[in-house]
CSV table of C-alpha atoms and ligand atoms in Angstrom, one decimal:
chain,number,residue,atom,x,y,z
A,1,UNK,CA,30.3,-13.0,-13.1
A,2,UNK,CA,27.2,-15.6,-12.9
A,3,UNK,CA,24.9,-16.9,-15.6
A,4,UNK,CA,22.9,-18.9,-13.9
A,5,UNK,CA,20.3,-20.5,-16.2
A,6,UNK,CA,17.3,-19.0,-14.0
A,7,UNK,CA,14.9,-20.2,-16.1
A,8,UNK,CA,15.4,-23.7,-14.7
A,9,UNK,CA,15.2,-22.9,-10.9
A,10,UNK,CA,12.0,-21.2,-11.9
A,11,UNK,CA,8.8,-23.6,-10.1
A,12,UNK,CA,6.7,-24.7,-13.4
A,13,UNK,CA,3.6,-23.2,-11.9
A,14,UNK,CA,5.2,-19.9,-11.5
A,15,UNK,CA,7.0,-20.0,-14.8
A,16,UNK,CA,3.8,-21.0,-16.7
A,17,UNK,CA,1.5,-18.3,-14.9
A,18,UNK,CA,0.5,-15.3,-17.0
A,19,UNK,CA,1.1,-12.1,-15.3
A,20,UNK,CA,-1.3,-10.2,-14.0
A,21,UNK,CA,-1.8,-7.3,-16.3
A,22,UNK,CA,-3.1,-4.4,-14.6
A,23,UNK,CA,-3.9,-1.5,-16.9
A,24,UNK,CA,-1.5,0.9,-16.3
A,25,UNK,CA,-2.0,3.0,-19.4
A,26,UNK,CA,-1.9,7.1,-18.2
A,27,UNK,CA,-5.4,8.6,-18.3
A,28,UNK,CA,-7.7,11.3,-16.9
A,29,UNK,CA,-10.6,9.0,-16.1
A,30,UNK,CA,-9.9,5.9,-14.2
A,31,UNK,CA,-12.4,4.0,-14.1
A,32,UNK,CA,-10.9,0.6,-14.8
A,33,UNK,CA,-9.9,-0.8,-11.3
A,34,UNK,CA,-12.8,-0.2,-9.1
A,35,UNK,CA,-11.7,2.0,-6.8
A,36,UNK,CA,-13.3,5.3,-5.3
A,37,UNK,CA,-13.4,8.2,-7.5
A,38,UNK,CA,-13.3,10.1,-4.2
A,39,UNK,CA,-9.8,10.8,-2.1
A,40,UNK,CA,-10.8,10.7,1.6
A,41,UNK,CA,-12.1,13.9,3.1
A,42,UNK,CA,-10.2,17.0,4.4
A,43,UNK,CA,-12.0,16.1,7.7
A,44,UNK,CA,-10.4,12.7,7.9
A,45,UNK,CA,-6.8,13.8,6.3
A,46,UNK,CA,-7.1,16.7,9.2
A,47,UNK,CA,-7.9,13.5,11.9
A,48,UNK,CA,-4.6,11.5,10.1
A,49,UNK,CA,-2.6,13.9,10.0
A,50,UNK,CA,-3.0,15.3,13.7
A,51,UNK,CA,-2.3,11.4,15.0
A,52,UNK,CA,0.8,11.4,12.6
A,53,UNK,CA,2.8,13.9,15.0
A,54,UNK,CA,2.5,11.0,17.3
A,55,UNK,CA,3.6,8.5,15.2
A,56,UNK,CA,7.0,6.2,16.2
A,57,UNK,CA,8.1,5.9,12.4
A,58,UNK,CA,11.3,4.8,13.9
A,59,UNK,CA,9.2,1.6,15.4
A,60,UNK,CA,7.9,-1.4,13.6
A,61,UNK,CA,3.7,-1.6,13.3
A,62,UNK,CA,1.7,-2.8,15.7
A,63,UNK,CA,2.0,-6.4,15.0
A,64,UNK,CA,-1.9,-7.1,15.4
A,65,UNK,CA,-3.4,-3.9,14.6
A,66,UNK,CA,-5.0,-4.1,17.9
A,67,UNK,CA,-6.5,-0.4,17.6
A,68,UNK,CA,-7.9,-1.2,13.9
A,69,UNK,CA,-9.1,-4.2,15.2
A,70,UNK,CA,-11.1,-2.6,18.4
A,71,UNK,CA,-12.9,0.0,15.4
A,72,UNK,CA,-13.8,-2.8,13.4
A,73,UNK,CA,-15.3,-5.1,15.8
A,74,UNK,CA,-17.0,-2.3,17.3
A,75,UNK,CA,-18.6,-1.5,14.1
A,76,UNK,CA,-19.3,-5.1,13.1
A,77,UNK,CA,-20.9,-6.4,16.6
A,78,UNK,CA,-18.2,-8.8,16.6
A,79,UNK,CA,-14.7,-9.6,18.6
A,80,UNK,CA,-11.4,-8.6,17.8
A,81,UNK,CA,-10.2,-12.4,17.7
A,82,UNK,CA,-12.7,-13.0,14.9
A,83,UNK,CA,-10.9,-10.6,12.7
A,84,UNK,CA,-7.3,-10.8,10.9
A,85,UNK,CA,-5.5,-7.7,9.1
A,86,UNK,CA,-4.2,-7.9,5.7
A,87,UNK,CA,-2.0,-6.1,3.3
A,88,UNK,CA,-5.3,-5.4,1.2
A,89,UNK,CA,-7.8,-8.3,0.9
A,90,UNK,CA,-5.5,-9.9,-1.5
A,91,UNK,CA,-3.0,-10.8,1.1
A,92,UNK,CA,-5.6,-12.8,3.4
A,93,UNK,CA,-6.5,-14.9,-0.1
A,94,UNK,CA,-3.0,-15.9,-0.4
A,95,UNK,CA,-2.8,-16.4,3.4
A,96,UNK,CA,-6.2,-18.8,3.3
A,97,UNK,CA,-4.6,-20.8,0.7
A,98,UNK,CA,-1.5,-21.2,2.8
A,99,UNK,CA,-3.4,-22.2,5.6
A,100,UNK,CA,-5.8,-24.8,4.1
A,101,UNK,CA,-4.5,-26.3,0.6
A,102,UNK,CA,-1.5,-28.1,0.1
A,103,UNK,CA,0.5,-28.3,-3.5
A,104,UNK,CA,-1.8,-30.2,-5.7
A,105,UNK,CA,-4.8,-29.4,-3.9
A,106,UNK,CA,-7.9,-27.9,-5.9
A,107,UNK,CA,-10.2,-25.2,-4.9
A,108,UNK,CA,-13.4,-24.1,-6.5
A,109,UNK,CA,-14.3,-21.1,-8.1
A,110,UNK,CA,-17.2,-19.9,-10.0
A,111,UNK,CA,-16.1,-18.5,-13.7
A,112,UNK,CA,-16.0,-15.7,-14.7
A,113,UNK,CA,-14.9,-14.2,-10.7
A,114,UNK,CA,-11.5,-12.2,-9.4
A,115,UNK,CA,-9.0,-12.8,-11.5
A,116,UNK,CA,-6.5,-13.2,-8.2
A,117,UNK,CA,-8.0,-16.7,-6.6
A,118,UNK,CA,-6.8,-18.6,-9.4
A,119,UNK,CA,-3.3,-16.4,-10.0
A,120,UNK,CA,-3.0,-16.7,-6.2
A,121,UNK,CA,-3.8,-20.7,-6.4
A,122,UNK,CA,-0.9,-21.6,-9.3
A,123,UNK,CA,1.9,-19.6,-7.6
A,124,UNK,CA,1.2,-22.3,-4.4
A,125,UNK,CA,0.9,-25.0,-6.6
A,126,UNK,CA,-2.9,-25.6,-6.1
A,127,UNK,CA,-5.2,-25.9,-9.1
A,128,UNK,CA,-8.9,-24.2,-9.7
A,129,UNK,CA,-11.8,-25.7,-10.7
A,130,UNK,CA,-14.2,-23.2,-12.5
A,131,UNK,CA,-18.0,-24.1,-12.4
A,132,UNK,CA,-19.3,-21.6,-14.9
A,133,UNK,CA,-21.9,-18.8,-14.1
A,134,UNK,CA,-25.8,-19.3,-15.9
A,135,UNK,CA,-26.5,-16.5,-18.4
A,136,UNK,CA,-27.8,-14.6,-15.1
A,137,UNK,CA,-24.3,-14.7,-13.9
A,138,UNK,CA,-25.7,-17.5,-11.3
A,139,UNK,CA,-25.0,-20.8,-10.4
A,140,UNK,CA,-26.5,-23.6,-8.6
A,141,UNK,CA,-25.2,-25.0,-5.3
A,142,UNK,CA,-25.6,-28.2,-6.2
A,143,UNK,CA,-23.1,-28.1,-9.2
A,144,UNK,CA,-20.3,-26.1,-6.5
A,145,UNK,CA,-21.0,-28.8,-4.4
A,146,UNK,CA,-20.4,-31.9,-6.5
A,147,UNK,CA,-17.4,-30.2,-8.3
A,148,UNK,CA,-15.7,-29.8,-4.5
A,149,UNK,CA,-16.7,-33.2,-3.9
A,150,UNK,CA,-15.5,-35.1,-6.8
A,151,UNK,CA,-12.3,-32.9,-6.6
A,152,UNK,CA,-12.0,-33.5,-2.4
A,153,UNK,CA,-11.7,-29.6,-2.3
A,154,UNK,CA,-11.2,-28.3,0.9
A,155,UNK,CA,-11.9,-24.2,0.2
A,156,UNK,CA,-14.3,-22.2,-2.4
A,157,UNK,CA,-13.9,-18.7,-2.8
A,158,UNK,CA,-17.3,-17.2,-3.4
A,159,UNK,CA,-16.9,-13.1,-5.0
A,160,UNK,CA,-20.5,-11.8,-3.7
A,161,UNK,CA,-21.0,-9.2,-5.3
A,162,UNK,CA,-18.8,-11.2,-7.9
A,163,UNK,CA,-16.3,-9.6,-9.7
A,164,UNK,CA,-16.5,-8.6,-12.8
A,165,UNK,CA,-20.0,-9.7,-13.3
A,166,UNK,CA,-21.3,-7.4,-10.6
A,167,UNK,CA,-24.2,-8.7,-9.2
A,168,UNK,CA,-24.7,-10.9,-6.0
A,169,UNK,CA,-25.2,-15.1,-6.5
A,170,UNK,CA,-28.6,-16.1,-5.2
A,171,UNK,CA,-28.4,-15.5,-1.3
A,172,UNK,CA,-29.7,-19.7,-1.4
A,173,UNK,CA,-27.7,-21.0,-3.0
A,174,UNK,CA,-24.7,-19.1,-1.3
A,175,UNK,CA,-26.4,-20.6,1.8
A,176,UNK,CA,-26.6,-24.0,1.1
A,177,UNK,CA,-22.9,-24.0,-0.2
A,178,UNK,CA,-21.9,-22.6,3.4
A,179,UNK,CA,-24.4,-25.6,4.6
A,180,UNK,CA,-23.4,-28.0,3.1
A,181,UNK,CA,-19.9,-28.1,2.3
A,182,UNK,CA,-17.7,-29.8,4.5
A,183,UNK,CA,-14.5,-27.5,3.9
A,184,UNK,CA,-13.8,-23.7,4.0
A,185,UNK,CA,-16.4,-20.8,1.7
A,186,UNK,CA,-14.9,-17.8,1.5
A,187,UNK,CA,-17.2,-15.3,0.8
A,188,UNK,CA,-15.4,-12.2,-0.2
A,189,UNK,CA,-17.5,-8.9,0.3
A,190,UNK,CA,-15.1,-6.5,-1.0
A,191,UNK,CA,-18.2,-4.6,-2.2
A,192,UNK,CA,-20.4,-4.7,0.5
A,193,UNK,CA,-20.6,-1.4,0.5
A,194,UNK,CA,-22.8,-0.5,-2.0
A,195,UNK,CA,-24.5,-4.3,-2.2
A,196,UNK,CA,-25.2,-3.9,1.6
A,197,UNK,CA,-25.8,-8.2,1.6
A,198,UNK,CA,-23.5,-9.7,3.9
A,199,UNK,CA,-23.3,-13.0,5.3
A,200,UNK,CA,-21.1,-12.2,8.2
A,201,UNK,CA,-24.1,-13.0,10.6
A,202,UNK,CA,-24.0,-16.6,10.1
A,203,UNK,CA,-20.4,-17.0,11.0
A,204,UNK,CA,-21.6,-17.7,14.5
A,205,UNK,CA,-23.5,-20.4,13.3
A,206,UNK,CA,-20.8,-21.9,10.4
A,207,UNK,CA,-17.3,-22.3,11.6
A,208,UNK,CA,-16.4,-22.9,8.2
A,209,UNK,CA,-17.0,-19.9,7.0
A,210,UNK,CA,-14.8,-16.9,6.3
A,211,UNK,CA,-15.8,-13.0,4.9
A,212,UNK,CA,-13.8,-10.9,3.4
A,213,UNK,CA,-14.0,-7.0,3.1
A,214,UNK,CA,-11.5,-4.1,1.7
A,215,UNK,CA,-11.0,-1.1,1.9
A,216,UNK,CA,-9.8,-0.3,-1.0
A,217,UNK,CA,-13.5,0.7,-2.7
A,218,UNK,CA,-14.2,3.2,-0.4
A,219,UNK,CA,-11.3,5.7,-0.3
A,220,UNK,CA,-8.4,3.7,0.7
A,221,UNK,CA,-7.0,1.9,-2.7
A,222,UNK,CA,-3.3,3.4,-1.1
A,223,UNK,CA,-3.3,2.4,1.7
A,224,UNK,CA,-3.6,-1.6,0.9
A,225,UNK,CA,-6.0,-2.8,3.9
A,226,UNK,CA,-8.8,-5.2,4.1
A,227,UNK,CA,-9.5,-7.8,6.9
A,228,UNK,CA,-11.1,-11.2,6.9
A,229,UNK,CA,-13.2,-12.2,9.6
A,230,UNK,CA,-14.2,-15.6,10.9
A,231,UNK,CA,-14.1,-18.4,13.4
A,232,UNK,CA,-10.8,-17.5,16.2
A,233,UNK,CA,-9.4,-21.2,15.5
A,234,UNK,CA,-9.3,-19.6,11.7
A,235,UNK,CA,-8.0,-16.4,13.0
A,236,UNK,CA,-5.1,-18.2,14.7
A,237,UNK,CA,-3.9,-20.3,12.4
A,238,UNK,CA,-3.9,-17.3,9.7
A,239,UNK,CA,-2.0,-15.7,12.1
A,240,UNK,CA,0.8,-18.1,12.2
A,241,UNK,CA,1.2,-17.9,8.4
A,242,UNK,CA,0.9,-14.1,8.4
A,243,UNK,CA,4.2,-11.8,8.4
A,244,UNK,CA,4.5,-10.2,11.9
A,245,UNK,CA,4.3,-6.4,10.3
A,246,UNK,CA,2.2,-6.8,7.6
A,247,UNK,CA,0.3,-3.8,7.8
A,248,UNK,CA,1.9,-0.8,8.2
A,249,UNK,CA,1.1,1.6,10.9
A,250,UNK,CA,0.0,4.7,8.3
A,251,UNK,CA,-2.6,1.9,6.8
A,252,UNK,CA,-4.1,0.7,10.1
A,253,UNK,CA,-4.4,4.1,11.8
A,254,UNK,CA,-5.8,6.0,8.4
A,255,UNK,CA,-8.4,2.9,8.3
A,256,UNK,CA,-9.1,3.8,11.9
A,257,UNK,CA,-9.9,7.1,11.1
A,258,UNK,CA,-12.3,5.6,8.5
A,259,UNK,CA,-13.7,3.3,10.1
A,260,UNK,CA,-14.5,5.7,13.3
A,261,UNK,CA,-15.7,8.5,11.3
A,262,UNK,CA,-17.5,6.0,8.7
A,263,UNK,CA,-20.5,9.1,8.4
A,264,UNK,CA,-18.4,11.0,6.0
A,265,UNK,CA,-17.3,8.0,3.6
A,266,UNK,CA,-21.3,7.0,3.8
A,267,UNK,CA,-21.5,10.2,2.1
A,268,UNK,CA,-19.6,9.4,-0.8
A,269,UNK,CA,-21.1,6.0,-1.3
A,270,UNK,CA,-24.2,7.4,-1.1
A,271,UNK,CA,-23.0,9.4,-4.1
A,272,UNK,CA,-21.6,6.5,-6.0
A,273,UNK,CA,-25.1,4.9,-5.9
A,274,UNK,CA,-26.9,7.6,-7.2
A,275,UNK,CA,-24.0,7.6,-10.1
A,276,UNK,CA,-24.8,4.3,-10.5
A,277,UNK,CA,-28.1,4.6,-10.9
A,278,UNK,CA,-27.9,7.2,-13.5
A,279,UNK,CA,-24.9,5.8,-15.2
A,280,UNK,CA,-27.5,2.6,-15.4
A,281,UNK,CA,-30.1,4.7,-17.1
A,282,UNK,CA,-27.9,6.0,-19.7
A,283,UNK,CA,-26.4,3.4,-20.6
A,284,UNK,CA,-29.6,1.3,-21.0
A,285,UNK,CA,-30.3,4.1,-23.8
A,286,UNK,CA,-28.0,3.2,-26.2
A,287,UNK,CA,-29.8,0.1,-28.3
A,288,UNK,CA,-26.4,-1.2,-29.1
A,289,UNK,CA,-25.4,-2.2,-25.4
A,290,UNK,CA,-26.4,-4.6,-23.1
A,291,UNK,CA,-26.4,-3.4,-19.2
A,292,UNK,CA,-25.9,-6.4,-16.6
A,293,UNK,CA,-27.6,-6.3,-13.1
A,294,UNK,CA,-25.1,-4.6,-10.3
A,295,UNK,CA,-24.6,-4.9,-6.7
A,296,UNK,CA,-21.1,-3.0,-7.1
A,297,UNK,CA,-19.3,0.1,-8.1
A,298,UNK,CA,-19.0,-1.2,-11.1
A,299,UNK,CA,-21.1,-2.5,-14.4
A,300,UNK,CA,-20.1,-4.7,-16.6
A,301,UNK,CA,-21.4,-3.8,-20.4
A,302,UNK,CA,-21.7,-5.8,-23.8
A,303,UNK,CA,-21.7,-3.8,-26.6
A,304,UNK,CA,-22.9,-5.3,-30.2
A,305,UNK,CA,-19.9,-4.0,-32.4
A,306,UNK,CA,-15.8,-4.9,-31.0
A,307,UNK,CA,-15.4,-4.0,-27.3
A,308,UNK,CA,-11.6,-3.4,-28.5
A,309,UNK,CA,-12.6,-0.8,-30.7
A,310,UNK,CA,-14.6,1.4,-28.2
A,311,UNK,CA,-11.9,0.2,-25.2
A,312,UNK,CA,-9.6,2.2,-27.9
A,313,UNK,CA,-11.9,5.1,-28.9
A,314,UNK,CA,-12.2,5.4,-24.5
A,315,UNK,CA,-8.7,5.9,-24.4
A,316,UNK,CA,-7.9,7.8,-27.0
A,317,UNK,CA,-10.6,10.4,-25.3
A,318,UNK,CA,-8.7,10.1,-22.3
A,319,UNK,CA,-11.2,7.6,-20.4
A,320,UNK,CA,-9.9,4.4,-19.2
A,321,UNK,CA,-12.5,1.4,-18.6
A,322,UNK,CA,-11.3,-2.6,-18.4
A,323,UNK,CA,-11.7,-4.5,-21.3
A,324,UNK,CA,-12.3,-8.0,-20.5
A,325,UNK,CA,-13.2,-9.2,-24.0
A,326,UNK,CA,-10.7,-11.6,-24.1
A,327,UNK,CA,-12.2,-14.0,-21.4
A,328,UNK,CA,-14.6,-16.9,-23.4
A,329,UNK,CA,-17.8,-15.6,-21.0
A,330,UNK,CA,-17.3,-12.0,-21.4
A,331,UNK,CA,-16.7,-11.4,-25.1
A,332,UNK,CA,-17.0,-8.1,-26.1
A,333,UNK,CA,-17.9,-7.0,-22.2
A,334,UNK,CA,-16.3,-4.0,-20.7
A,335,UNK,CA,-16.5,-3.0,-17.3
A,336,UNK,CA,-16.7,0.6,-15.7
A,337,UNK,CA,-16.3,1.6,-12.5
A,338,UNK,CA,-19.1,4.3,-11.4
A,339,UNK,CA,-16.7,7.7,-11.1
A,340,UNK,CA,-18.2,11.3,-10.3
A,341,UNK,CA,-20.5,13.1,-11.9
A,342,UNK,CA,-18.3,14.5,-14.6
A,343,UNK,CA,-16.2,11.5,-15.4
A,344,UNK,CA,-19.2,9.9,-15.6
A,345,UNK,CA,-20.8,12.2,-18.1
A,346,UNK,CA,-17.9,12.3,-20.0
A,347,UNK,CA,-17.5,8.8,-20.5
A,348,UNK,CA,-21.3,8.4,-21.6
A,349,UNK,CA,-21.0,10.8,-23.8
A,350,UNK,CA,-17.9,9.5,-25.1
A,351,UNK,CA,-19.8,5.5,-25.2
A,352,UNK,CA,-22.1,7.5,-27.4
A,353,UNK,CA,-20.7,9.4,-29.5
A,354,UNK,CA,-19.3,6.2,-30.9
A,355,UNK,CA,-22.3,4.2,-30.7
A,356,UNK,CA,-23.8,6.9,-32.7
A,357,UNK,CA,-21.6,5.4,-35.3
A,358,UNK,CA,-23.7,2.3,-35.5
A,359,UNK,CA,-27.4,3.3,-35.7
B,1,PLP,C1,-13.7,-9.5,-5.4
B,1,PLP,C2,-12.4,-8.8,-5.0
B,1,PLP,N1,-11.8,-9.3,-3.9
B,1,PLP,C3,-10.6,-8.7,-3.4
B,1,PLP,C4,-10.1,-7.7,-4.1
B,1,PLP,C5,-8.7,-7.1,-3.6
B,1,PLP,O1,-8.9,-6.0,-2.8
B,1,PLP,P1,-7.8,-5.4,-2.0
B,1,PLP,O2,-7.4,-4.1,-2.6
B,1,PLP,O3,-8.3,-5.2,-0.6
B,1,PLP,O4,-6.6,-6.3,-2.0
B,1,PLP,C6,-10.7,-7.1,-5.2
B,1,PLP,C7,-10.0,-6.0,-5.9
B,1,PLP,O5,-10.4,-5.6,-7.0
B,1,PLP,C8,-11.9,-7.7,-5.7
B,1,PLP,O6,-12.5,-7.3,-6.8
């Protein structure tokens, strides 16, 4: 028998981090994490599931999701050693961080953004600097710029559209950050698919710059894959810190499918913008609420009376949203993902219903 006194191995930073609460409370509407409200297509399960006769589950992965790779590149009108594979978009934060920050370091971040730089950040050791967004959820390149400076950052991590704010940063001032820094912007476009902005193009012109995309938005939350792409000498030296089989061969091929067959998920986007148009509209109705701009599938919502209180009316009518009314910038904010067309209307009429309450 052992009793170890854990607590004291523990790292501080890790000890002191908060965990990352995810709500995991059971509902009939999700519409908290951003993900699509559609599973993937019958055509595409039929195209997975006729490879998976094929598959060698007895084999490990292919260690550089060559085939993934080909589709993506092919797609993107780029190379294959511009692009690295992660366990979701997550994993290539974390491996970023490995690659350029040492314990200590500081990276900067605009605030309020994704929760997961900063998390990410103090289980390495390496501090964030928030620069806080204007009351149009901006900010100004010069302030980025000094902050990294004075703090001899080497990496910024740039959420564009930003998370959970939803719109996109002013495409200059993204652009003079990529400029004029002299260390790494990551630009993560884990929406691009319903912002459609993308600075991928100028990654032939800025070594220093890296973009992120997912998968997870458009059908594949499961399946955890996203991929960064950027300069090869970035590519390499991510893949020294990555682990050999980190994505798994149901991941890559499934995203393959995707990816090749990207007509019939265009579809269902398509859909999700129309949502959020209407969604938009509705919600701009009710006096009591305040709508924020969106690039995403998402849109992030102030409401006049307690954000817990309708958070808790949501769920008690089955409906589950993410309240972020505990972060200083976003009090009384919550933020809903765009779902279909009927968990949509029944979470609008639900938002007003209780609204009604007020006027
Ligand atoms: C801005 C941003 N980046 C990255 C991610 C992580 O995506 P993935 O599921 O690919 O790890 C998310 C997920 O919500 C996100 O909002």
């Amino acid at each position: 028998m052992s009793n170890v006194d854990l607590a004291k191995l523990i790292k501080d930073n890790v000890r002191s981090l908060k965990p990352y609460s995810i709500e995991n409370i059971r509902s009939e509407v999700k519409l908290h994490a951003n993900e699509s409200p559609f599973p993937p297509s019958k055509e595409l399960y039929d195209l997975f599931a006729a490879s998976l006769k094929n598959f060698p589950l007895n084999r490990y992965p292919d260690p550089d999701s060559k085939n993934l790779k080909e589709s993506i590149a092919k797609r993107l009108d780029t190379k294959t050693d511009h692009l690295v594979i992660g366990n979701g978009s997550d994993e290539i934060i974390l491996l970023l961080l490995q690659v350029f920050c040492m314990e200590e370091d500081t990276i900067i971040i605009p605030d309020p953004t994704f929760a997961m730089y900063a998390i990410i950040s103090q289980s390495l050791g390496i501090k964030t600097k928030n620069i806080p967004l204007d009351s149009n959820w901006d900010f100004k390149a010069s302030l980025i710029l000094e902050s990294a400076e004075k703090n001899k950052s080497r990496l910024i991590f740039l959420s564009y559209p930003n998370n959970p704010t939803g719109n996109c940063f002013s495409e200059t001032e993204v652009r003079k950050v990529i400029e004029q820094f002299e260390g790494i912007v990551v630009v993560d476009e884990a929406y691009y698919d319903f912002s459609k902005k993308s600075f991928i193009s100028e990654i032939k012109n800025h070594n220093n710059l890296v973009v992120l995309r997912s998968f997870s938005k458009i059908g594949l939350a499961a399946m955890r894959v996203g991929f960064g792409i950027a300069d090869p000498l970035i590519i390499q030296e991510v893949n020294k810190v990555r682990l050999p089989y980190n994505s798994n061969m149901l991941s890559q091929s499934f995203a393959e499918h995707l990816i090749n067959n990207f007509q019939v998920v265009q579809r269902q986007i398509d859909s999700i913008l129309n949502e959020r148009s209407r969604l938009i509209d509705e919600l701009e109705k009710i006096n009591s609420i305040t709508v924020f701009p969106t690039d995403s599938n998402f849109i992030l919502f102030r409401t006049e009376r307690s954000a817990d209180e309708l958070f808790t009316h949501l769920i008690y009518n089955g409906i589950l949203v993410r309240n972020l009314s505990s972060h200083p910038k976003l009090h009384n904010c919550l933020r809903v993902t765009v779902g279909t067309t009927n968990e949509n209307d029944r979470f609008i009429s639900e938002v007003k219903a209780y609204a009604m309450g007020d006027e």
